[in-house]
Amino acid sequence: MSSPLLGRPGAIAAPEGSPDLGVPWHFGDPPAEARTAARRAAVVDRSHRVIIAVPGADRLDWLHSLTSQHFHQLAPGTGGEALVLDAQGRVEHHMLVAHHGETIYLDTEAETAPALLSYLTKMVFWSKVEPKDVSAEFALLTVLGPDTAEVLAKVGAEVPDTAYALTDLPGGGFVRRMPWPTLDVVDLLVPHAELITWFQRLADAGARPTGTLAYEALRVEALRPRLGQDTDNRTIPQEVNWIGVAVHLDKGCYRGQETVARVHNLGRPPRRMVLLHLDGSADAVPETGDPVTLDGRAVGRLGSVVMHHELGPIGLALLKQSVPVDAQLLAGAEDRLVAATVDPDSVPAPTGEPPGKAALRRLRG
């Protein structure tokens, strides 16, 4: 469905083929919107994400058995991330999670949501759960930036103290604190009928109306993968930094767990996700799914490609482990082939500092 916020003055819809179709792509000045999101506060309409509700007495045990996450430890008022894997341990679905009241909410990509809901429905059997699409009832907004807490206070809400924790919204819904794509981020699950009201309320409180174009640029900088953009049909969780985030290593008995454990014990997945700096001097812009080559050989796959307000054109890519960090690469195909280099801060450092820390250091600076 299309967001009613597309009717807001200045809202520009995402182009056909975009994964963000149906919500504002930007409001006239994407670089300024991204700078505001990094330095003050911005509000982004993300109501194109599908919300699946899982009520029922068996919801924790049931989701624990089906996903990569430890749902037995998911207390009410907390959330997280989870995956559904195939039998070979390859990623099929990624979900953000919120346990609110007596219901677990899963928000996921619109493109894969029907398949996820179909899978969940088929796996109910005798469990006391009722998975259902509630996107017509609830919508997702994101507020991000250093002034997020101040903005929420003005609308009578609080920022939770820890990542993925929840607080209630006045009038229904909840706030979920997120650890990405910037330092201060919250998702708001609001009644869909009040989407315009909440967006305007947050804007009046000091959050700049911002499109998904700016949000995506900050996500790529933070080295956070997006299902279907930065993953393919061979992606395993270790390749895209989902271990410890969406995969709990101290649980078993879920589909694909054997592959996760084996790769974890070996300590070296076949590919790794990195941040690429792309040559911006050419008119051509590579696209998601284009190959990354070294000396004429394909060594990887390009994922999300964005224009960052400070870094210029950048993208995430899955590269073979054997590709040197200082390799001179080419990204793209045919008439959109450009030079590309790996950001050294996007690979694990000898000190053990996880990827993505460089983006956080820039934001703190």
mmCIF file of C-alpha atoms in Angstrom:
data_model
loop_
_atom_site.group_PDB
_atom_site.id
_atom_site.type_symbol
_atom_site.label_atom_id
_atom_site.label_comp_id
_atom_site.label_asym_id
_atom_site.label_seq_id
_atom_site.Cartn_x
_atom_site.Cartn_y
_atom_site.Cartn_z
ATOM 1 C CA MET A 1 0.000 0.000 0.000
ATOM 2 C CA SER A 2 1.073 3.597 -0.531
ATOM 3 C CA SER A 3 1.627 5.833 2.470
ATOM 4 C CA PRO A 4 -0.725 8.788 2.915
ATOM 5 C CA LEU A 5 2.401 10.829 3.660
ATOM 6 C CA LEU A 6 3.175 10.823 -0.069
ATOM 7 C CA GLY A 7 0.566 13.542 -0.240
ATOM 8 C CA ARG A 8 2.590 15.779 2.072
ATOM 9 C CA PRO A 9 3.981 18.907 0.333
ATOM 10 C CA GLY A 10 7.503 18.238 -0.955
ATOM 11 C CA ALA A 11 7.301 14.444 -0.680
ATOM 12 C CA ILE A 12 8.949 12.617 -3.590
ATOM 13 C CA ALA A 13 8.020 8.965 -4.093
ATOM 14 C CA ALA A 14 10.652 6.298 -4.586
ATOM 15 C CA PRO A 15 11.069 5.200 -8.225
ATOM 16 C CA GLU A 16 9.680 1.981 -9.624
ATOM 17 C CA GLY A 17 11.829 -0.970 -8.659
ATOM 18 C CA SER A 18 12.965 0.597 -5.388
ATOM 19 C CA PRO A 19 12.579 -1.528 -2.243
ATOM 20 C CA ASP A 20 11.169 1.645 -0.643
ATOM 21 C CA LEU A 21 8.283 1.987 -3.062
ATOM 22 C CA GLY A 22 5.193 3.408 -1.383
ATOM 23 C CA VAL A 23 6.816 5.834 1.070
ATOM 24 C CA PRO A 24 8.582 9.209 0.646
ATOM 25 C CA TRP A 25 12.038 8.773 -0.876
ATOM 26 C CA HIS A 26 12.988 12.315 0.072
ATOM 27 C CA PHE A 27 11.524 15.763 0.716
ATOM 28 C CA GLY A 28 13.592 17.749 -1.777
ATOM 29 C CA ASP A 29 17.093 17.726 -0.284
ATOM 30 C CA PRO A 30 18.419 14.241 0.610
ATOM 31 C CA PRO A 31 21.946 15.389 1.672
ATOM 32 C CA ALA A 32 20.513 18.003 4.042
ATOM 33 C CA GLU A 33 18.054 15.456 5.394
ATOM 34 C CA ALA A 34 20.905 13.032 6.109
ATOM 35 C CA ARG A 35 22.972 15.730 7.822
ATOM 36 C CA THR A 36 20.010 16.591 10.023
ATOM 37 C CA ALA A 37 19.523 12.918 10.895
ATOM 38 C CA ALA A 38 23.182 12.686 11.926
ATOM 39 C CA ARG A 39 23.371 16.009 13.791
ATOM 40 C CA ARG A 40 19.914 16.886 15.119
ATOM 41 C CA ALA A 41 16.721 14.855 14.582
ATOM 42 C CA ALA A 42 14.771 13.484 11.634
ATOM 43 C CA VAL A 43 11.585 11.472 11.218
ATOM 44 C CA VAL A 44 11.305 8.849 8.459
ATOM 45 C CA ASP A 45 8.139 7.173 7.181
ATOM 46 C CA ARG A 46 8.875 3.437 7.052
ATOM 47 C CA SER A 47 5.262 2.319 6.876
ATOM 48 C CA HIS A 48 6.066 0.131 3.855
ATOM 49 C CA ARG A 49 7.497 -2.468 6.219
ATOM 50 C CA VAL A 50 5.021 -5.256 6.903
ATOM 51 C CA ILE A 51 4.016 -5.855 10.533
ATOM 52 C CA ILE A 52 3.225 -9.459 11.511
ATOM 53 C CA ALA A 53 1.652 -10.013 14.930
ATOM 54 C CA VAL A 54 2.104 -13.302 16.789
ATOM 55 C CA PRO A 55 -0.270 -13.489 19.757
ATOM 56 C CA GLY A 56 -0.933 -16.676 21.698
ATOM 57 C CA ALA A 57 0.220 -18.534 24.791
ATOM 58 C CA ASP A 58 2.883 -20.531 22.890
ATOM 59 C CA ARG A 59 4.413 -17.565 21.026
ATOM 60 C CA LEU A 60 7.839 -17.723 22.737
ATOM 61 C CA ASP A 61 8.357 -21.495 22.492
ATOM 62 C CA TRP A 62 7.037 -21.542 18.928
ATOM 63 C CA LEU A 63 9.260 -18.732 17.587
ATOM 64 C CA HIS A 64 12.216 -20.135 19.544
ATOM 65 C CA SER A 65 11.909 -23.383 17.582
ATOM 66 C CA LEU A 66 11.559 -21.724 14.167
ATOM 67 C CA THR A 67 14.130 -18.926 14.221
ATOM 68 C CA SER A 68 17.773 -18.236 14.989
ATOM 69 C CA GLN A 69 16.972 -16.122 18.058
ATOM 70 C CA HIS A 70 16.627 -17.133 21.734
ATOM 71 C CA PHE A 71 12.963 -16.230 22.254
ATOM 72 C CA HIS A 72 12.862 -17.951 25.646
ATOM 73 C CA GLN A 73 14.868 -14.977 26.943
ATOM 74 C CA LEU A 74 12.645 -12.339 25.304
ATOM 75 C CA ALA A 75 10.798 -10.702 28.195
ATOM 76 C CA PRO A 76 7.820 -8.406 27.592
ATOM 77 C CA GLY A 77 9.047 -4.897 26.880
ATOM 78 C CA THR A 78 12.096 -6.063 24.933
ATOM 79 C CA GLY A 79 12.918 -6.818 21.303
ATOM 80 C CA GLY A 80 15.701 -7.802 18.961
ATOM 81 C CA GLU A 81 16.328 -9.301 15.545
ATOM 82 C CA ALA A 82 15.828 -12.805 14.187
ATOM 83 C CA LEU A 83 16.311 -14.892 11.053
ATOM 84 C CA VAL A 84 14.595 -17.784 9.373
ATOM 85 C CA LEU A 85 17.152 -19.987 7.599
ATOM 86 C CA ASP A 86 16.799 -22.789 5.103
ATOM 87 C CA ALA A 87 18.120 -26.299 5.736
ATOM 88 C CA GLN A 88 21.592 -25.288 4.458
ATOM 89 C CA GLY A 89 21.789 -22.315 6.827
ATOM 90 C CA ARG A 90 21.134 -19.686 4.137
ATOM 91 C CA VAL A 91 19.119 -16.612 5.076
ATOM 92 C CA GLU A 92 15.495 -16.610 3.933
ATOM 93 C CA HIS A 93 13.964 -13.969 6.230
ATOM 94 C CA HIS A 94 15.149 -11.199 8.545
ATOM 95 C CA MET A 95 12.836 -9.671 11.144
ATOM 96 C CA LEU A 96 12.968 -6.936 13.726
ATOM 97 C CA VAL A 97 11.211 -8.090 16.886
ATOM 98 C CA ALA A 98 9.185 -6.443 19.661
ATOM 99 C CA HIS A 99 7.502 -8.263 22.568
ATOM 100 C CA HIS A 100 4.737 -5.909 23.656
ATOM 101 C CA GLY A 101 2.015 -7.021 26.044
ATOM 102 C CA GLU A 102 0.927 -10.521 25.074
ATOM 103 C CA THR A 103 1.958 -10.210 21.422
ATOM 104 C CA ILE A 104 5.235 -10.459 19.531
ATOM 105 C CA TYR A 105 5.471 -8.101 16.565
ATOM 106 C CA LEU A 106 7.742 -8.910 13.626
ATOM 107 C CA ASP A 107 8.449 -6.193 11.062
ATOM 108 C CA THR A 108 10.032 -7.219 7.796
ATOM 109 C CA GLU A 109 10.490 -6.362 4.120
ATOM 110 C CA ALA A 110 7.322 -6.036 2.059
ATOM 111 C CA GLU A 111 8.740 -8.206 -0.734
ATOM 112 C CA THR A 112 9.380 -11.236 1.475
ATOM 113 C CA ALA A 113 6.566 -10.771 4.012
ATOM 114 C CA PRO A 114 3.974 -12.936 2.200
ATOM 115 C CA ALA A 115 6.404 -15.865 2.089
ATOM 116 C CA LEU A 116 7.305 -15.371 5.755
ATOM 117 C CA LEU A 117 3.661 -15.257 6.845
ATOM 118 C CA SER A 118 2.903 -18.321 4.723
ATOM 119 C CA TYR A 119 5.764 -20.227 6.344
ATOM 120 C CA LEU A 120 4.711 -19.208 9.853
ATOM 121 C CA THR A 121 1.110 -20.172 9.184
ATOM 122 C CA LYS A 122 2.113 -23.604 7.885
ATOM 123 C CA MET A 123 4.210 -24.228 10.999
ATOM 124 C CA VAL A 124 1.446 -23.550 13.545
ATOM 125 C CA PHE A 125 0.270 -27.189 13.813
ATOM 126 C CA TRP A 126 -1.054 -27.536 17.388
ATOM 127 C CA SER A 127 0.702 -24.510 18.861
ATOM 128 C CA LYS A 128 -1.425 -21.824 20.489
ATOM 129 C CA VAL A 129 -0.382 -18.952 18.188
ATOM 130 C CA GLU A 130 -2.151 -16.913 15.522
ATOM 131 C CA PRO A 131 0.325 -15.181 13.158
ATOM 132 C CA LYS A 132 -1.349 -12.475 11.092
ATOM 133 C CA ASP A 133 -0.529 -9.410 9.007
ATOM 134 C CA VAL A 134 -1.534 -6.286 10.974
ATOM 135 C CA SER A 135 -0.012 -3.702 8.618
ATOM 136 C CA ALA A 136 -3.451 -2.171 8.101
ATOM 137 C CA GLU A 137 -3.628 -1.555 11.855
ATOM 138 C CA PHE A 138 -0.086 -0.392 12.633
ATOM 139 C CA ALA A 139 2.632 1.569 10.851
ATOM 140 C CA LEU A 140 6.317 2.163 11.494
ATOM 141 C CA LEU A 141 8.027 5.543 11.881
ATOM 142 C CA THR A 142 11.697 6.075 12.722
ATOM 143 C CA VAL A 143 13.187 9.037 14.574
ATOM 144 C CA LEU A 144 16.963 9.370 14.557
ATOM 145 C CA GLY A 145 19.597 11.889 15.578
ATOM 146 C CA PRO A 146 21.156 13.344 18.763
ATOM 147 C CA ASP A 147 17.946 15.256 19.600
ATOM 148 C CA THR A 148 15.728 12.154 19.493
ATOM 149 C CA ALA A 149 15.093 12.059 23.251
ATOM 150 C CA GLU A 150 14.114 15.738 23.236
ATOM 151 C CA VAL A 151 11.706 15.198 20.338
ATOM 152 C CA LEU A 152 10.042 12.235 22.035
ATOM 153 C CA ALA A 153 9.721 14.087 25.330
ATOM 154 C CA LYS A 154 7.725 16.797 23.550
ATOM 155 C CA VAL A 155 5.197 14.217 22.360
ATOM 156 C CA GLY A 156 4.919 12.560 25.770
ATOM 157 C CA ALA A 157 7.128 9.538 25.076
ATOM 158 C CA GLU A 158 10.440 8.244 26.412
ATOM 159 C CA VAL A 159 13.494 6.728 24.761
ATOM 160 C CA PRO A 160 14.179 3.285 26.285
ATOM 161 C CA ASP A 161 17.458 2.940 28.170
ATOM 162 C CA THR A 162 18.877 -0.035 26.248
ATOM 163 C CA ALA A 163 18.951 -1.304 22.667
ATOM 164 C CA TYR A 164 15.767 -3.039 21.506
ATOM 165 C CA ALA A 165 13.913 -2.178 24.748
ATOM 166 C CA LEU A 166 10.355 -0.831 24.509
ATOM 167 C CA THR A 167 8.331 1.955 26.099
ATOM 168 C CA ASP A 168 4.660 2.718 25.584
ATOM 169 C CA LEU A 169 3.349 5.496 23.376
ATOM 170 C CA PRO A 170 0.460 7.634 24.607
ATOM 171 C CA GLY A 171 -2.723 6.515 22.897
ATOM 172 C CA GLY A 172 -1.402 3.098 21.867
ATOM 173 C CA GLY A 173 1.666 1.630 20.189
ATOM 174 C CA PHE A 174 5.223 1.630 21.458
ATOM 175 C CA VAL A 175 8.758 2.946 21.052
ATOM 176 C CA ARG A 176 11.620 0.525 20.335
ATOM 177 C CA ARG A 177 15.177 1.751 20.744
ATOM 178 C CA MET A 178 17.495 0.725 17.915
ATOM 179 C CA PRO A 179 21.320 0.509 17.940
ATOM 180 C CA TRP A 180 21.568 1.552 14.280
ATOM 181 C CA PRO A 181 21.899 3.265 11.818
ATOM 182 C CA THR A 182 23.054 6.161 14.064
ATOM 183 C CA LEU A 183 23.741 6.543 17.763
ATOM 184 C CA ASP A 184 20.248 7.723 18.752
ATOM 185 C CA VAL A 185 17.450 5.912 16.941
ATOM 186 C CA VAL A 186 13.948 4.770 17.843
ATOM 187 C CA ASP A 187 11.233 3.002 15.890
ATOM 188 C CA LEU A 188 7.644 3.935 16.690
ATOM 189 C CA LEU A 189 4.817 1.506 16.069
ATOM 190 C CA VAL A 190 1.780 3.773 15.747
ATOM 191 C CA PRO A 191 -1.858 3.135 14.829
ATOM 192 C CA HIS A 192 -2.015 3.264 11.039
ATOM 193 C CA ALA A 193 -5.031 5.543 11.139
ATOM 194 C CA GLU A 194 -2.905 8.076 13.047
ATOM 195 C CA LEU A 195 0.181 7.897 10.802
ATOM 196 C CA ILE A 196 -0.174 11.450 9.464
ATOM 197 C CA THR A 197 -0.974 12.792 12.945
ATOM 198 C CA TRP A 198 2.078 11.177 14.514
ATOM 199 C CA PHE A 199 4.392 12.256 11.688
ATOM 200 C CA GLN A 200 3.225 15.856 12.033
ATOM 201 C CA ARG A 201 3.472 15.694 15.821
ATOM 202 C CA LEU A 202 7.089 14.565 15.595
ATOM 203 C CA ALA A 203 7.876 17.195 12.957
ATOM 204 C CA ASP A 204 6.360 19.896 15.165
ATOM 205 C CA ALA A 205 8.543 18.624 18.013
ATOM 206 C CA GLY A 206 11.703 19.285 15.971
ATOM 207 C CA ALA A 207 12.258 16.206 13.787
ATOM 208 C CA ARG A 208 12.870 17.099 10.143
ATOM 209 C CA PRO A 209 10.717 15.195 7.621
ATOM 210 C CA THR A 210 13.187 12.889 5.915
ATOM 211 C CA GLY A 211 12.950 10.228 3.237
ATOM 212 C CA THR A 212 14.278 6.704 3.084
ATOM 213 C CA LEU A 213 17.105 7.828 0.783
ATOM 214 C CA ALA A 214 18.880 9.506 3.716
ATOM 215 C CA TYR A 215 18.047 6.649 6.087
ATOM 216 C CA GLU A 216 19.527 4.123 3.671
ATOM 217 C CA ALA A 217 22.733 6.142 3.278
ATOM 218 C CA LEU A 218 23.232 6.099 7.054
ATOM 219 C CA ARG A 219 22.423 2.383 7.213
ATOM 220 C CA VAL A 220 25.050 1.574 4.594
ATOM 221 C CA GLU A 221 27.630 3.715 6.403
ATOM 222 C CA ALA A 222 26.867 1.792 9.604
ATOM 223 C CA LEU A 223 27.468 -1.513 7.757
ATOM 224 C CA ARG A 224 24.008 -2.890 8.473
ATOM 225 C CA PRO A 225 22.709 -5.318 5.812
ATOM 226 C CA ARG A 226 19.239 -5.261 4.298
ATOM 227 C CA LEU A 227 17.555 -8.460 3.238
ATOM 228 C CA GLY A 228 17.311 -8.783 -0.530
ATOM 229 C CA GLN A 229 19.669 -5.874 -1.143
ATOM 230 C CA ASP A 230 22.823 -7.021 0.626
ATOM 231 C CA THR A 231 21.968 -10.726 0.636
ATOM 232 C CA ASP A 232 21.514 -13.268 -2.134
ATOM 233 C CA ASN A 233 20.312 -16.862 -2.201
ATOM 234 C CA ARG A 234 23.681 -18.077 -0.857
ATOM 235 C CA THR A 235 24.097 -15.690 2.072
ATOM 236 C CA ILE A 236 24.757 -17.196 5.493
ATOM 237 C CA PRO A 237 24.531 -15.109 8.693
ATOM 238 C CA GLN A 238 28.299 -14.901 9.308
ATOM 239 C CA GLU A 239 28.865 -13.154 5.988
ATOM 240 C CA VAL A 240 26.749 -10.119 6.890
ATOM 241 C CA ASN A 241 27.486 -9.634 10.605
ATOM 242 C CA TRP A 242 24.214 -11.120 11.876
ATOM 243 C CA ILE A 243 25.891 -13.418 14.418
ATOM 244 C CA GLY A 244 25.192 -12.107 17.919
ATOM 245 C CA VAL A 245 22.639 -9.670 16.488
ATOM 246 C CA ALA A 246 20.029 -11.873 14.855
ATOM 247 C CA VAL A 247 21.589 -15.267 15.659
ATOM 248 C CA HIS A 248 22.016 -16.596 19.196
ATOM 249 C CA LEU A 249 24.870 -19.117 19.275
ATOM 250 C CA ASP A 250 23.842 -20.750 22.575
ATOM 251 C CA LYS A 251 20.695 -22.339 21.210
ATOM 252 C CA GLY A 252 20.109 -25.145 18.765
ATOM 253 C CA CYS A 253 17.276 -27.125 17.248
ATOM 254 C CA TYR A 254 16.253 -24.759 14.479
ATOM 255 C CA ARG A 255 16.494 -25.190 10.730
ATOM 256 C CA GLY A 256 19.968 -24.328 9.450
ATOM 257 C CA GLN A 257 21.610 -24.419 12.897
ATOM 258 C CA GLU A 258 24.176 -27.024 11.843
ATOM 259 C CA THR A 259 25.657 -24.736 9.195
ATOM 260 C CA VAL A 260 25.760 -21.791 11.594
ATOM 261 C CA ALA A 261 27.616 -23.877 14.201
ATOM 262 C CA ARG A 262 30.040 -25.397 11.682
ATOM 263 C CA VAL A 263 31.022 -22.056 10.139
ATOM 264 C CA HIS A 264 31.318 -20.501 13.597
ATOM 265 C CA ASN A 265 33.692 -23.244 14.710
ATOM 266 C CA LEU A 266 35.769 -22.912 11.535
ATOM 267 C CA GLY A 267 35.763 -19.124 11.972
ATOM 268 C CA ARG A 268 35.884 -18.241 8.276
ATOM 269 C CA PRO A 269 32.776 -17.856 6.108
ATOM 270 C CA PRO A 270 33.357 -17.955 2.337
ATOM 271 C CA ARG A 271 32.524 -14.243 1.911
ATOM 272 C CA ARG A 272 32.482 -11.067 3.980
ATOM 273 C CA MET A 273 30.463 -7.900 3.701
ATOM 274 C CA VAL A 274 32.486 -4.707 3.257
ATOM 275 C CA LEU A 275 31.912 -1.032 2.546
ATOM 276 C CA LEU A 276 33.045 0.060 -0.910
ATOM 277 C CA HIS A 277 33.959 3.606 -1.907
ATOM 278 C CA LEU A 278 32.850 4.077 -5.516
ATOM 279 C CA ASP A 279 34.360 6.410 -8.087
ATOM 280 C CA GLY A 280 32.004 9.347 -8.331
ATOM 281 C CA SER A 281 33.666 11.063 -11.296
ATOM 282 C CA ALA A 282 31.743 9.012 -13.865
ATOM 283 C CA ASP A 283 28.099 9.501 -14.759
ATOM 284 C CA ALA A 284 27.475 5.781 -14.391
ATOM 285 C CA VAL A 285 26.183 4.361 -11.101
ATOM 286 C CA PRO A 286 26.408 0.616 -10.456
ATOM 287 C CA GLU A 287 23.322 -1.223 -9.285
ATOM 288 C CA THR A 288 22.418 -3.762 -6.648
ATOM 289 C CA GLY A 289 23.318 -7.232 -7.870
ATOM 290 C CA ASP A 290 26.118 -6.058 -10.172
ATOM 291 C CA PRO A 291 29.398 -7.991 -9.997
ATOM 292 C CA VAL A 292 32.557 -6.783 -8.290
ATOM 293 C CA THR A 293 35.667 -7.816 -10.214
ATOM 294 C CA LEU A 294 39.405 -7.975 -9.635
ATOM 295 C CA ASP A 295 41.754 -8.341 -12.631
ATOM 296 C CA GLY A 296 38.823 -9.407 -14.776
ATOM 297 C CA ARG A 297 37.577 -12.052 -12.326
ATOM 298 C CA ALA A 298 34.283 -11.847 -10.459
ATOM 299 C CA VAL A 299 35.084 -11.758 -6.737
ATOM 300 C CA GLY A 300 31.831 -10.531 -5.265
ATOM 301 C CA ARG A 301 28.380 -9.037 -5.504
ATOM 302 C CA LEU A 302 27.339 -5.418 -5.012
ATOM 303 C CA GLY A 303 24.493 -4.791 -2.580
ATOM 304 C CA SER A 304 23.002 -1.438 -1.518
ATOM 305 C CA VAL A 305 24.372 1.570 -3.452
ATOM 306 C CA VAL A 306 23.798 5.054 -1.984
ATOM 307 C CA MET A 307 24.991 8.637 -2.185
ATOM 308 C CA HIS A 308 26.280 9.626 1.261
ATOM 309 C CA HIS A 309 26.238 13.283 2.267
ATOM 310 C CA GLU A 310 29.917 13.161 3.347
ATOM 311 C CA LEU A 311 31.441 10.036 1.809
ATOM 312 C CA GLY A 312 29.966 10.372 -1.676
ATOM 313 C CA PRO A 313 28.927 7.216 -3.559
ATOM 314 C CA ILE A 314 29.325 4.116 -1.391
ATOM 315 C CA GLY A 315 27.942 0.607 -1.350
ATOM 316 C CA LEU A 316 27.944 -2.642 0.545
ATOM 317 C CA ALA A 317 29.376 -5.701 -1.165
ATOM 318 C CA LEU A 318 29.844 -9.377 -0.455
ATOM 319 C CA LEU A 319 33.422 -10.246 -1.410
ATOM 320 C CA LYS A 320 35.381 -13.461 -1.287
ATOM 321 C CA GLN A 321 37.530 -13.740 1.808
ATOM 322 C CA SER A 322 40.637 -13.964 -0.384
ATOM 323 C CA VAL A 323 40.192 -10.417 -1.790
ATOM 324 C CA PRO A 324 42.911 -8.144 -0.303
ATOM 325 C CA VAL A 325 41.675 -5.089 1.564
ATOM 326 C CA ASP A 326 43.832 -2.826 -0.622
ATOM 327 C CA ALA A 327 42.711 -4.385 -3.925
ATOM 328 C CA GLN A 328 41.817 -2.090 -6.823
ATOM 329 C CA LEU A 329 38.353 -3.311 -7.773
ATOM 330 C CA LEU A 330 35.728 -2.584 -10.388
ATOM 331 C CA ALA A 331 32.026 -2.549 -9.506
ATOM 332 C CA GLY A 332 29.141 -2.608 -11.958
ATOM 333 C CA ALA A 333 28.354 -3.992 -15.369
ATOM 334 C CA GLU A 334 28.459 -2.789 -18.978
ATOM 335 C CA ASP A 335 28.153 1.016 -19.126
ATOM 336 C CA ARG A 336 27.958 1.452 -15.321
ATOM 337 C CA LEU A 337 31.401 0.084 -14.451
ATOM 338 C CA VAL A 338 33.324 2.184 -11.890
ATOM 339 C CA ALA A 339 36.468 1.859 -9.786
ATOM 340 C CA ALA A 340 35.929 0.740 -6.199
ATOM 341 C CA THR A 341 38.062 0.403 -3.067
ATOM 342 C CA VAL A 342 37.371 -1.337 0.242
ATOM 343 C CA ASP A 343 37.014 0.860 3.325
ATOM 344 C CA PRO A 344 39.551 -0.753 5.709
ATOM 345 C CA ASP A 345 37.380 0.151 8.698
ATOM 346 C CA SER A 346 34.613 -2.083 7.349
ATOM 347 C CA VAL A 347 36.557 -5.308 7.985
ATOM 348 C CA PRO A 348 37.322 -6.714 11.441
ATOM 349 C CA ALA A 349 40.408 -5.064 12.941
ATOM 350 C CA PRO A 350 43.248 -7.014 14.596
ATOM 351 C CA THR A 351 42.144 -5.408 17.878
ATOM 352 C CA GLY A 352 38.795 -7.151 17.553
ATOM 353 C CA GLU A 353 36.867 -3.936 16.972
ATOM 354 C CA PRO A 354 33.719 -4.960 15.089
ATOM 355 C CA PRO A 355 32.902 -3.545 11.647
ATOM 356 C CA GLY A 356 30.792 -0.416 11.672
ATOM 357 C CA LYS A 357 32.633 1.254 14.543
ATOM 358 C CA ALA A 358 34.222 3.732 12.143
ATOM 359 C CA ALA A 359 30.784 5.127 11.325
ATOM 360 C CA LEU A 360 30.046 5.579 15.005
ATOM 361 C CA ARG A 361 33.369 7.342 15.555
ATOM 362 C CA ARG A 362 32.521 9.777 12.756
ATOM 363 C CA LEU A 363 29.146 10.487 14.314
ATOM 364 C CA ARG A 364 30.663 11.094 17.757
ATOM 365 C CA GLY A 365 33.140 13.477 16.154
#
